[in-house]
Amino acid sequence: MKERTISGTLFDIGNFLFMLFILLLMVFPFIYIISYSLSSPNMLKGGLVLFPAGFTFDSYAKALGDSAVLKGALVSIARALIGPAVMLFFTSMGAYVLTRSDLVGVKFFRKYFVFTLYISSGIIPMYLLMGYLQLKGTFLIYILPGAVSVFSMVLIKTYIEGLPKELEEAAVVDGANDFKLFFQVIFPICTPVFAAVVLFECVNQWNAFIDTQIYNTMSPNLYPLQYVLYNTLNQINSLEQLRDQGQKQMSAITPQTFKMAITVITVLPIACVYPFLQKYFIKGLLVGSIKG
Amino acid sequence: MITKIVRQRYLYAMLIPAVLIVFTFSYVPLFGWLIAFVHYQPGYPLFSSEWVGLQQFKAFFTETNDYMYLLRNTLSINIGALIANLGTAFLFALLLNEIRQRFFGKLIQTVTFFPFFISWIIIYSLSSALFATSSGAINETLVQWGWIDEGINVLGDPTYSWAFIILIGVWKFLGYNSVIFISAIASIPSEFYEAAQIDGANRFQRMWHITIPNLIPTLIVLLILNSGWILNSNFEQFYLFTNTTNWEKMEVLDIYIYRYGLQLLNYPYATAVGIMKTVISLIIIVSVNAIAKKSTGKAIF
Amino acid sequence: MKASRRNMTLLVMVAFVLLTAACSSGNSTPLATEPSTSPESTSSSTNEAKVPPQEEYVIKILTQDNDQIKRSDETKIGKAIKEKFNIVFDFVQTPGNYTDKLNLMLAGGDYPEIITIRDNATFDKYVRASALLPLDEFVEKSPDFANMFSVQIPLWKLTAPDGKLYKWEGGVPVDFKNYIEVLDIGVRTDVLKQQGWPNLLSTEDYIKFLKQALKDNPTTNGQKTLGMVVPFAEPWGMQGISTIMYEKGGRYTAAAGNMGVIWNQVDKQFEDMMMNEYVKESLGFFNKLYREGILDKDSFTDKYDQFVEKLNSGRVLSSWYVVWGLSTANQGLIDAGHPEMQYINMPVRSMTQMERNEKRQIRVEDTRPFDIYAITKNAKQPERIKELLAWAATEEGRVLLQSGFEGEEYTIVDNKRVPTEAYKKTLTDMDAQRSVGFGLFNFLGNVLTNGQDGVPYTMAFDPIIQDELGLTKEMREAYNALGWENSKDYYLETGEVANTGIAGTVSIDSTSELGTLHQKMVDFRVKNSTNLIIKPKNDEEFDTLYQSVISDYQKLNPDLVISEYNRLYQEKQAQLNQLK
């Protein structure tokens, strides 16, 4: 059942061109970044770099040559898998309960959660708390503080509230309890919003290294990939300082080329995983078939 | 009441874990607010430090009259960025939904997500490579073509600062922000579209009458949530893009707090500012939520 | 539909399993680490006197500049330390904001056994929280240490609120000839040659020279030539180097940093930076450079990376102050086939400085508060650390730590150490340097003076070797063409040594009201410096604007900060006299 109108076709063409423009705008910087990361530093002459000047893989060799990289990648993958799973479990349950206006105290709980988005207690009390809970130096410190994401909670809650009410009502008539209602009726049709919040959490976990820097510096076994790379970047920085102090250390890497390489390394897995996640975003719930 | 609670025991069972986690990691650390009221020295027990009361708060209000321009910059940039970010993400999700080539759509969606991973320091060198007055690629080209006599100083001239910093943010966060709208579009039952098509609605009518109305609640929720962060700025971004030529338009509250608090290791001061910002944020969010509820019926609590 | 529901339940179950797995692994970790540390700490308290070196003592060292070495016994020097003391250092990288990290560790009480501190304010906090062990007794028992740091020890004591010794520092003491830090202007040598190696000395000389050079070379390699570049957009840019002319000739040094005050070495007092006459001339110089189109307009938005890229391109005629990027740029220019375009560091003075012709005060640091080391009360066997520290201050220890091994890194000729080719290789080859372990043990002190044989402990600091390894052939030729014997020749003639002494230890409490005022003075200066450089169209306008800026500045009451600095200085001077 496809309709073809002139205005529709024109719109399609315009839209396509517009998206092409967006595509260029987003891809073009990566040409710069990739070229820069492959350039040898003393050949970089300022301005735009659109192809590598003095081709070298040194930045990548340095980034991936460290023995800690493999272990770091495993920690990062563990974070990116476990973090979102745990977050989704606690957050989605909470979010569903908050949609139930009949719950005693629901208004209090809604504020109780939302307010935490705006409360900042500072870094020192957090550090003391983590020490007190004995979470410092453990993997759990990556997972537990983020086990409830209030931002995601609000998104999920909004999504559930947007669903047709008949679904819940039908299930209640069938005599399902609240557990079953959530896990068997609501949970399965929330895939799009779950995909969104899981994506956010995944990306957060994948990018995170500040928590390692604050709490887990003494536990090299728990360094995620980003932290290992950040460490190497730091070494390159100090190497450059040495060179600046007159020690003639020539190197084909500068902090800048290395940062570019890190960006490429960080983006690659996302470029591979994201397209697969997108099937959960596809338009059109089959509400009818669930009801039936 | 009791029987109602007992009846809702499953609901509480699902809620309590989240309540406890949030309590531990968000509410317990608030004991640290004490730092603002005492003569704090790291390494000393907090509770036995000398009490100084509201000294830090007074210092914040009396010591300077810079707040006018700091607030002006912070609010202008953040409100501008909020509208620009959500607006473009909304529009982008809407248009992406109309792309008929599946593969192309996926490609765009993936690629727009990339800039999110570029650190601000790299964005700065990219901006410089493109926009610097004498050596930036764009200015060099324009001068070469004779369109302008002298490069446009986007990075330094305060005239362009706000627009520039907002647009850079739009570029970086477009893909990230649009994910929520894309997931919201996915929640629209396909029967709606089928029914509309049978009724003879064309594409634009369907966008206008089905897609957009279904996205509005998400938009409102995001607006409310973000309104509470209106005083917060991304530190790294402003630290990099503020220079001595554009500071009067670029200096924001968080940078000022950094300079007079954390950089000087003044934890009580930084904590006092944190408390005030929390209070202001909560007032804003409660008010905006109330306004939204009254005018649109949508709210987050 | 059924299938998808099963998937979802599966997902939930996976989440559960992962969660429990995470919980159990998390719980086991602290239990596993704790017992391993406790026996050692008990043993240290039982046998205080002398611990048998048989027991290996592993000490964690937080480092920000160690490249790849994880354990000290991977290196030659580290092995020697292990044989002698059975102490091994475990290096832990600490990237990021180190001061924050130090404060957090102090708050949490989990600082390491030996700690590196990078500013006096944090050091003060550690002392006040009694986190550091006093070293006074140790110094009495270790004459080598007391000797080596005889100038420093009283100054170090001054920085502690109770007058005790809690720290030592790296990079001191310094022999003036080994470490002349003069950073003026990097100039492209082909342009110098073009104009017949002119004798550039004053700001006016440079303006004339650069103006002519721009006229002669409107483009370089097809790009528009830039007269002068400066990375003003760095945090230290406008704040630190737009006003730095004050240190180029006579009286002042940067001993007080580049904040609100400058140190007058001759009259022994702190003075206001903004109102200083040389600072005015410094800003006036940049204003003139800007007016003449010599100063690159990007300078105000360029950070170090952009600055270096411009140098690399060779399109730049000169660079202000930041001459440490020159060696990279020069190497790049050689690689690109333009060896004639390399840069050399050359001197500059303001017109008044020329007129007065006073000796330039070349700063020599007596203390380096950004390189502080201390033993904390978390040290399990502090006596063994002190033993090692005492050895590190002996001639044997110093030579081993900084020169390596006889027959390998150096040979003895006429009772003097002479560096071998292998040693020279360590200066240019990171891997070679790493396997020896140079630079890895700076936390045991790093001394820039000469050994008993008259050769610097770090042989690379020998001025002849410095030029031999640090300068390219073309750079040496350029200096010769200018009539200099070596790159430092001119400065030794026109300057004199200016030890920082107490001046380097004076600072006001940054969290006090005066501390805030001080920060405001710096802010004011930084913001108005830019205006003074950009806005005036001629000398009169510059003067008018300068006058109005100064009258605004005085409304801040900067005198309060200046007199507090001088009061603290007098106070410390009195204390120091007592200590002596």
PDB file of N, CA and C in Angstrom, chain B residues 233-290:
ATOM      1  N   SER B 233      27.380  23.669  33.798  1.00  0.00           N
ATOM      2  CA  SER B 233      28.018  23.682  32.486  1.00  0.00           C
ATOM      3  C   SER B 233      29.059  22.574  32.441  1.00  0.00           C
ATOM      4  N   ASN B 234      29.292  22.089  31.238  1.00  0.00           N
ATOM      5  CA  ASN B 234      30.345  21.101  31.079  1.00  0.00           C
ATOM      6  C   ASN B 234      31.682  21.786  31.297  1.00  0.00           C
ATOM      7  N   PHE B 235      32.358  21.382  32.345  1.00  0.00           N
ATOM      8  CA  PHE B 235      33.564  22.091  32.739  1.00  0.00           C
ATOM      9  C   PHE B 235      34.618  22.096  31.637  1.00  0.00           C
ATOM     10  N   GLU B 236      34.891  20.911  31.115  1.00  0.00           N
ATOM     11  CA  GLU B 236      35.970  20.773  30.134  1.00  0.00           C
ATOM     12  C   GLU B 236      35.728  21.665  28.911  1.00  0.00           C
ATOM     13  N   GLN B 237      34.472  21.640  28.459  1.00  0.00           N
ATOM     14  CA  GLN B 237      34.119  22.410  27.276  1.00  0.00           C
ATOM     15  C   GLN B 237      34.421  23.895  27.475  1.00  0.00           C
ATOM     16  N   PHE B 238      33.985  24.433  28.588  1.00  0.00           N
ATOM     17  CA  PHE B 238      34.162  25.859  28.800  1.00  0.00           C
ATOM     18  C   PHE B 238      35.597  26.203  29.178  1.00  0.00           C
ATOM     19  N   TYR B 239      36.239  25.284  29.850  1.00  0.00           N
ATOM     20  CA  TYR B 239      37.631  25.509  30.206  1.00  0.00           C
ATOM     21  C   TYR B 239      38.472  25.656  28.942  1.00  0.00           C
ATOM     22  N   LEU B 240      38.131  24.868  27.922  1.00  0.00           N
ATOM     23  CA  LEU B 240      38.904  24.911  26.691  1.00  0.00           C
ATOM     24  C   LEU B 240      38.527  26.090  25.801  1.00  0.00           C
ATOM     25  N   PHE B 241      37.233  26.354  25.689  1.00  0.00           N
ATOM     26  CA  PHE B 241      36.794  27.333  24.696  1.00  0.00           C
ATOM     27  C   PHE B 241      36.787  28.768  25.220  1.00  0.00           C
ATOM     28  N   THR B 242      36.962  28.939  26.538  1.00  0.00           N
ATOM     29  CA  THR B 242      37.041  30.295  27.066  1.00  0.00           C
ATOM     30  C   THR B 242      38.472  30.783  26.969  1.00  0.00           C
ATOM     31  N   ASN B 243      38.676  31.937  26.362  1.00  0.00           N
ATOM     32  CA  ASN B 243      40.014  32.512  26.338  1.00  0.00           C
ATOM     33  C   ASN B 243      39.927  33.981  26.732  1.00  0.00           C
ATOM     34  N   THR B 244      41.065  34.638  26.765  1.00  0.00           N
ATOM     35  CA  THR B 244      41.059  36.001  27.314  1.00  0.00           C
ATOM     36  C   THR B 244      40.399  36.996  26.376  1.00  0.00           C
ATOM     37  N   THR B 245      40.113  36.603  25.127  1.00  0.00           N
ATOM     38  CA  THR B 245      39.426  37.539  24.244  1.00  0.00           C
ATOM     39  C   THR B 245      37.900  37.408  24.322  1.00  0.00           C
ATOM     40  N   ASN B 246      37.402  36.230  24.690  1.00  0.00           N
ATOM     41  CA  ASN B 246      35.940  36.079  24.683  1.00  0.00           C
ATOM     42  C   ASN B 246      35.341  35.826  26.062  1.00  0.00           C
ATOM     43  N   TRP B 247      36.123  36.003  27.116  1.00  0.00           N
ATOM     44  CA  TRP B 247      35.660  35.607  28.444  1.00  0.00           C
ATOM     45  C   TRP B 247      34.373  36.301  28.859  1.00  0.00           C
ATOM     46  N   GLU B 248      34.187  37.563  28.418  1.00  0.00           N
ATOM     47  CA  GLU B 248      33.013  38.278  28.942  1.00  0.00           C
ATOM     48  C   GLU B 248      31.706  37.637  28.491  1.00  0.00           C
ATOM     49  N   LYS B 249      31.753  36.866  27.388  1.00  0.00           N
ATOM     50  CA  LYS B 249      30.554  36.167  26.953  1.00  0.00           C
ATOM     51  C   LYS B 249      30.601  34.672  27.300  1.00  0.00           C
ATOM     52  N   MET B 250      31.786  34.189  27.632  1.00  0.00           N
ATOM     53  CA  MET B 250      31.939  32.743  27.786  1.00  0.00           C
ATOM     54  C   MET B 250      32.101  32.268  29.227  1.00  0.00           C
ATOM     55  N   GLU B 251      32.496  33.168  30.109  1.00  0.00           N
ATOM     56  CA  GLU B 251      32.744  32.703  31.465  1.00  0.00           C
ATOM     57  C   GLU B 251      31.433  32.314  32.133  1.00  0.00           C
ATOM     58  N   VAL B 252      31.360  31.099  32.652  1.00  0.00           N
ATOM     59  CA  VAL B 252      30.130  30.634  33.279  1.00  0.00           C
ATOM     60  C   VAL B 252      30.381  30.332  34.761  1.00  0.00           C
ATOM     61  N   LEU B 253      29.287  30.132  35.465  1.00  0.00           N
ATOM     62  CA  LEU B 253      29.337  29.953  36.911  1.00  0.00           C
ATOM     63  C   LEU B 253      30.313  28.849  37.334  1.00  0.00           C
ATOM     64  N   ASP B 254      30.243  27.710  36.662  1.00  0.00           N
ATOM     65  CA  ASP B 254      31.066  26.573  37.077  1.00  0.00           C
ATOM     66  C   ASP B 254      32.557  26.855  36.955  1.00  0.00           C
ATOM     67  N   ILE B 255      32.938  27.626  35.964  1.00  0.00           N
ATOM     68  CA  ILE B 255      34.351  27.967  35.790  1.00  0.00           C
ATOM     69  C   ILE B 255      34.791  28.875  36.939  1.00  0.00           C
ATOM     70  N   TYR B 256      33.918  29.810  37.270  1.00  0.00           N
ATOM     71  CA  TYR B 256      34.222  30.733  38.367  1.00  0.00           C
ATOM     72  C   TYR B 256      34.391  29.962  39.674  1.00  0.00           C
ATOM     73  N   ILE B 257      33.470  29.039  39.906  1.00  0.00           N
ATOM     74  CA  ILE B 257      33.531  28.238  41.123  1.00  0.00           C
ATOM     75  C   ILE B 257      34.811  27.409  41.160  1.00  0.00           C
ATOM     76  N   TYR B 258      35.180  26.912  39.999  1.00  0.00           N
ATOM     77  CA  TYR B 258      36.416  26.139  39.939  1.00  0.00           C
ATOM     78  C   TYR B 258      37.602  27.013  40.319  1.00  0.00           C
ATOM     79  N   ARG B 259      37.616  28.223  39.772  1.00  0.00           N
ATOM     80  CA  ARG B 259      38.776  29.080  40.007  1.00  0.00           C
ATOM     81  C   ARG B 259      38.897  29.517  41.462  1.00  0.00           C
ATOM     82  N   TYR B 260      37.733  29.803  42.066  1.00  0.00           N
ATOM     83  CA  TYR B 260      37.792  30.312  43.434  1.00  0.00           C
ATOM     84  C   TYR B 260      37.572  29.225  44.487  1.00  0.00           C
ATOM     85  N   GLY B 261      37.222  28.032  44.054  1.00  0.00           N
ATOM     86  CA  GLY B 261      36.998  26.967  45.021  1.00  0.00           C
ATOM     87  C   GLY B 261      38.033  25.869  44.887  1.00  0.00           C
ATOM     88  N   LEU B 262      37.795  24.979  43.936  1.00  0.00           N
ATOM     89  CA  LEU B 262      38.621  23.774  43.869  1.00  0.00           C
ATOM     90  C   LEU B 262      40.068  24.057  43.508  1.00  0.00           C
ATOM     91  N   GLN B 263      40.280  25.005  42.608  1.00  0.00           N
ATOM     92  CA  GLN B 263      41.653  25.285  42.212  1.00  0.00           C
ATOM     93  C   GLN B 263      42.466  25.776  43.408  1.00  0.00           C
ATOM     94  N   LEU B 264      41.796  26.495  44.309  1.00  0.00           N
ATOM     95  CA  LEU B 264      42.474  26.990  45.502  1.00  0.00           C
ATOM     96  C   LEU B 264      42.329  26.009  46.671  1.00  0.00           C
ATOM     97  N   LEU B 265      41.836  24.809  46.364  1.00  0.00           N
ATOM     98  CA  LEU B 265      41.630  23.773  47.378  1.00  0.00           C
ATOM     99  C   LEU B 265      40.696  24.240  48.493  1.00  0.00           C
ATOM    100  N   ASN B 266      39.738  25.095  48.135  1.00  0.00           N
ATOM    101  CA  ASN B 266      38.805  25.611  49.123  1.00  0.00           C
ATOM    102  C   ASN B 266      37.544  24.736  49.128  1.00  0.00           C
ATOM    103  N   TYR B 267      37.628  23.599  49.762  1.00  0.00           N
ATOM    104  CA  TYR B 267      36.503  22.660  49.742  1.00  0.00           C
ATOM    105  C   TYR B 267      35.245  23.213  50.404  1.00  0.00           C
ATOM    106  N   PRO B 268      35.364  23.916  51.542  1.00  0.00           N
ATOM    107  CA  PRO B 268      34.144  24.471  52.137  1.00  0.00           C
ATOM    108  C   PRO B 268      33.398  25.402  51.172  1.00  0.00           C
ATOM    109  N   TYR B 269      34.138  26.231  50.480  1.00  0.00           N
ATOM    110  CA  TYR B 269      33.531  27.143  49.508  1.00  0.00           C
ATOM    111  C   TYR B 269      32.827  26.359  48.399  1.00  0.00           C
ATOM    112  N   ALA B 270      33.549  25.393  47.830  1.00  0.00           N
ATOM    113  CA  ALA B 270      32.973  24.599  46.744  1.00  0.00           C
ATOM    114  C   ALA B 270      31.725  23.865  47.221  1.00  0.00           C
ATOM    115  N   THR B 271      31.764  23.357  48.457  1.00  0.00           N
ATOM    116  CA  THR B 271      30.601  22.645  48.977  1.00  0.00           C
ATOM    117  C   THR B 271      29.424  23.600  49.170  1.00  0.00           C
ATOM    118  N   ALA B 272      29.720  24.797  49.692  1.00  0.00           N
ATOM    119  CA  ALA B 272      28.655  25.777  49.893  1.00  0.00           C
ATOM    120  C   ALA B 272      27.973  26.105  48.569  1.00  0.00           C
ATOM    121  N   VAL B 273      28.776  26.294  47.541  1.00  0.00           N
ATOM    122  CA  VAL B 273      28.193  26.583  46.230  1.00  0.00           C
ATOM    123  C   VAL B 273      27.370  25.395  45.749  1.00  0.00           C
ATOM    124  N   GLY B 274      27.889  24.184  45.991  1.00  0.00           N
ATOM    125  CA  GLY B 274      27.150  22.977  45.620  1.00  0.00           C
ATOM    126  C   GLY B 274      25.785  22.929  46.292  1.00  0.00           C
ATOM    127  N   ILE B 275      25.742  23.286  47.566  1.00  0.00           N
ATOM    128  CA  ILE B 275      24.470  23.280  48.300  1.00  0.00           C
ATOM    129  C   ILE B 275      23.503  24.287  47.682  1.00  0.00           C
ATOM    130  N   MET B 276      24.022  25.487  47.414  1.00  0.00           N
ATOM    131  CA  MET B 276      23.142  26.512  46.858  1.00  0.00           C
ATOM    132  C   MET B 276      22.611  26.097  45.499  1.00  0.00           C
ATOM    133  N   LYS B 277      23.496  25.502  44.706  1.00  0.00           N
ATOM    134  CA  LYS B 277      23.043  25.069  43.382  1.00  0.00           C
ATOM    135  C   LYS B 277      21.987  23.978  43.497  1.00  0.00           C
ATOM    136  N   THR B 278      22.174  23.067  44.458  1.00  0.00           N
ATOM    137  CA  THR B 278      21.179  22.027  44.665  1.00  0.00           C
ATOM    138  C   THR B 278      19.827  22.641  45.006  1.00  0.00           C
ATOM    139  N   VAL B 279      19.854  23.603  45.934  1.00  0.00           N
ATOM    140  CA  VAL B 279      18.594  24.222  46.354  1.00  0.00           C
ATOM    141  C   VAL B 279      17.918  24.915  45.172  1.00  0.00           C
ATOM    142  N   ILE B 280      18.708  25.692  44.424  1.00  0.00           N
ATOM    143  CA  ILE B 280      18.129  26.407  43.283  1.00  0.00           C
ATOM    144  C   ILE B 280      17.573  25.420  42.252  1.00  0.00           C
ATOM    145  N   SER B 281      18.350  24.371  41.969  1.00  0.00           N
ATOM    146  CA  SER B 281      17.895  23.365  41.009  1.00  0.00           C
ATOM    147  C   SER B 281      16.568  22.770  41.434  1.00  0.00           C
ATOM    148  N   LEU B 282      16.453  22.455  42.728  1.00  0.00           N
ATOM    149  CA  LEU B 282      15.227  21.822  43.205  1.00  0.00           C
ATOM    150  C   LEU B 282      14.049  22.791  43.081  1.00  0.00           C
ATOM    151  N   ILE B 283      14.295  24.055  43.388  1.00  0.00           N
ATOM    152  CA  ILE B 283      13.220  25.033  43.244  1.00  0.00           C
ATOM    153  C   ILE B 283      12.779  25.115  41.781  1.00  0.00           C
ATOM    154  N   ILE B 284      13.774  25.182  40.882  1.00  0.00           N
ATOM    155  CA  ILE B 284      13.438  25.277  39.454  1.00  0.00           C
ATOM    156  C   ILE B 284      12.635  24.062  39.008  1.00  0.00           C
ATOM    157  N   ILE B 285      13.130  22.881  39.363  1.00  0.00           N
ATOM    158  CA  ILE B 285      12.495  21.666  38.854  1.00  0.00           C
ATOM    159  C   ILE B 285      11.069  21.525  39.379  1.00  0.00           C
ATOM    160  N   VAL B 286      10.880  21.880  40.655  1.00  0.00           N
ATOM    161  CA  VAL B 286       9.531  21.771  41.230  1.00  0.00           C
ATOM    162  C   VAL B 286       8.604  22.763  40.538  1.00  0.00           C
ATOM    163  N   SER B 287       9.106  24.000  40.303  1.00  0.00           N
ATOM    164  CA  SER B 287       8.252  24.994  39.652  1.00  0.00           C
ATOM    165  C   SER B 287       7.943  24.597  38.216  1.00  0.00           C
ATOM    166  N   VAL B 288       8.970  24.221  37.472  1.00  0.00           N
ATOM    167  CA  VAL B 288       8.747  23.870  36.073  1.00  0.00           C
ATOM    168  C   VAL B 288       7.805  22.686  35.979  1.00  0.00           C
ATOM    169  N   ASN B 289       7.991  21.740  36.886  1.00  0.00           N
ATOM    170  CA  ASN B 289       7.109  20.579  36.887  1.00  0.00           C
ATOM    171  C   ASN B 289       5.660  21.000  37.124  1.00  0.00           C
ATOM    172  N   ALA B 290       5.478  21.922  38.065  1.00  0.00           N
ATOM    173  CA  ALA B 290       4.121  22.383  38.375  1.00  0.00           C
ATOM    174  C   ALA B 290       3.525  23.112  37.173  1.00  0.00           C
TER     175      ALA B 290
END
